[in-house]
Amino acid sequence: MRIASLAAGLALLASTMAVAQTSPPPTKDKLERVVIVMRHGVRSAMSSPEELGRYSRRTWPRFTVPAGHLTANGATLVTMLGGWYAAYYRQLGLLGASDCAVYYWANHTQRTEATATALAAGLTPGCAPAIHQSAAAPDPLFEAPQTPLAPLDAPRMLAAISARVDGDLAAWDARQTPDRDRFEALMLQCRRIPCSSAERAKVQRRLGDTPIAMRIDGGKPDLTSPSLQVAGIAESLVMAYADGLAFDAWRGIDAATIGRALVVHGAGIDLRTRTPEVGRQTSSYLAVRLLATLERGAGVTALADPIGDGEKIVVLSGHDGTVTMLAGLLGLDWKLSDYAAGEAAPGGGLVFEVWRLAATGQQVVRIRYVAQGLDQMRRRTPLSIDAPPEIAAIRIAGCGDPCPLSDFTTHLLASVSPVTPH
């Protein structure tokens, strides 16, 4: 009986295997298109080492390119990132081995143009793609005052920022004190946090001397405070570290320490650029063009022209504000290990993917933030499918995971619509 049962079991197994071998494999979800809204790669500091040195106890590294230009290492790092995107999207079946179906659009600055060129060298090698730009500068996709959908209303924007701090920027700044002290301790090379009064007296300029004010200057909101003063210094620190420059005689210059020191910078970014009304006024035009690009072929009436000519991937090469203001408009949050929450890393970008689900045929949107870590950049670590950049999945509050394209559309259109004050 045991032999008979065994024979029957083997026969059933053979039959099952035969069915498995002849049955078609399960249908997979299909990736249909991708839009990447990215910041330029590693650039030189906007301020000279002498100017930065007024806030620190050590000599700052010196870049070899003009202020604000993409560095040679910055171009190399972006090309490496482009190579990873190519491998990743080939693995997902979106791109072929020699696929040139990528559209590049860059803002009118050296670093954004050079970033698009460098990314193309890795993402579409051998294709010699055009780097597209607006016919005239400034480009409304990137330059907030020129956005036609939501004209700049500085008082309304300032009121929205003020509401986030309950009208008291000084109280907001005071809450940042522990994180600002950590950043200051790195700049002054203090052995303890906070720095002593004697240590603070050894630099030409102190963060604490920055006045606290919220006003409109030159037709735009202008905020100043000791914590907000960190911004330009912190960006220069990140760029120099990522570029691989030497910090002679500095202590504590490593990715983990810099990441902790950037927390106060992230708080300032959040207040200045991620306030939803700031995003509405600065990024609504970009948002509706993004939506039209994602909806291409979905059989819906587009409210704006899509970007590109139906390419599988569209890349927009902009600035940190391009990314953070759009994120503030849409309520997109992320956190990578080497950066402050919601920070736009050099070369990093918001990645919007449209998938078609095999089970239902429904189109859905998946959003991620992708950027190289600080040590990946400083060491020029090769990227691969097994050694990727840092990736953070992003969910839209109140939408499914993944988010149906129709729901994403509703969310985006609600975000760009002005809220009538009561």
Short mmCIF file of C-alpha atoms in Angstrom, two decimals, residues 24 87 102 168 181 221 243 331 393:
data_model
loop_
_atom_site.label_atom_id
_atom_site.label_comp_id
_atom_site.label_asym_id
_atom_site.label_seq_id
_atom_site.Cartn_x
_atom_site.Cartn_y
_atom_site.Cartn_z
CA PRO A 24 2.61 30.56 -19.01
CA ALA A 87 20.94 49.21 -15.16
CA VAL A 102 15.23 59.52 -22.49
CA ASP A 168 7.07 83.91 16.32
CA ASP A 181 24.90 74.24 18.79
CA PRO A 221 9.78 86.80 1.58
CA ASP A 243 33.81 66.36 -3.74
CA GLY A 331 3.40 66.78 0.76
CA ALA A 393 10.02 55.12 -0.66
#
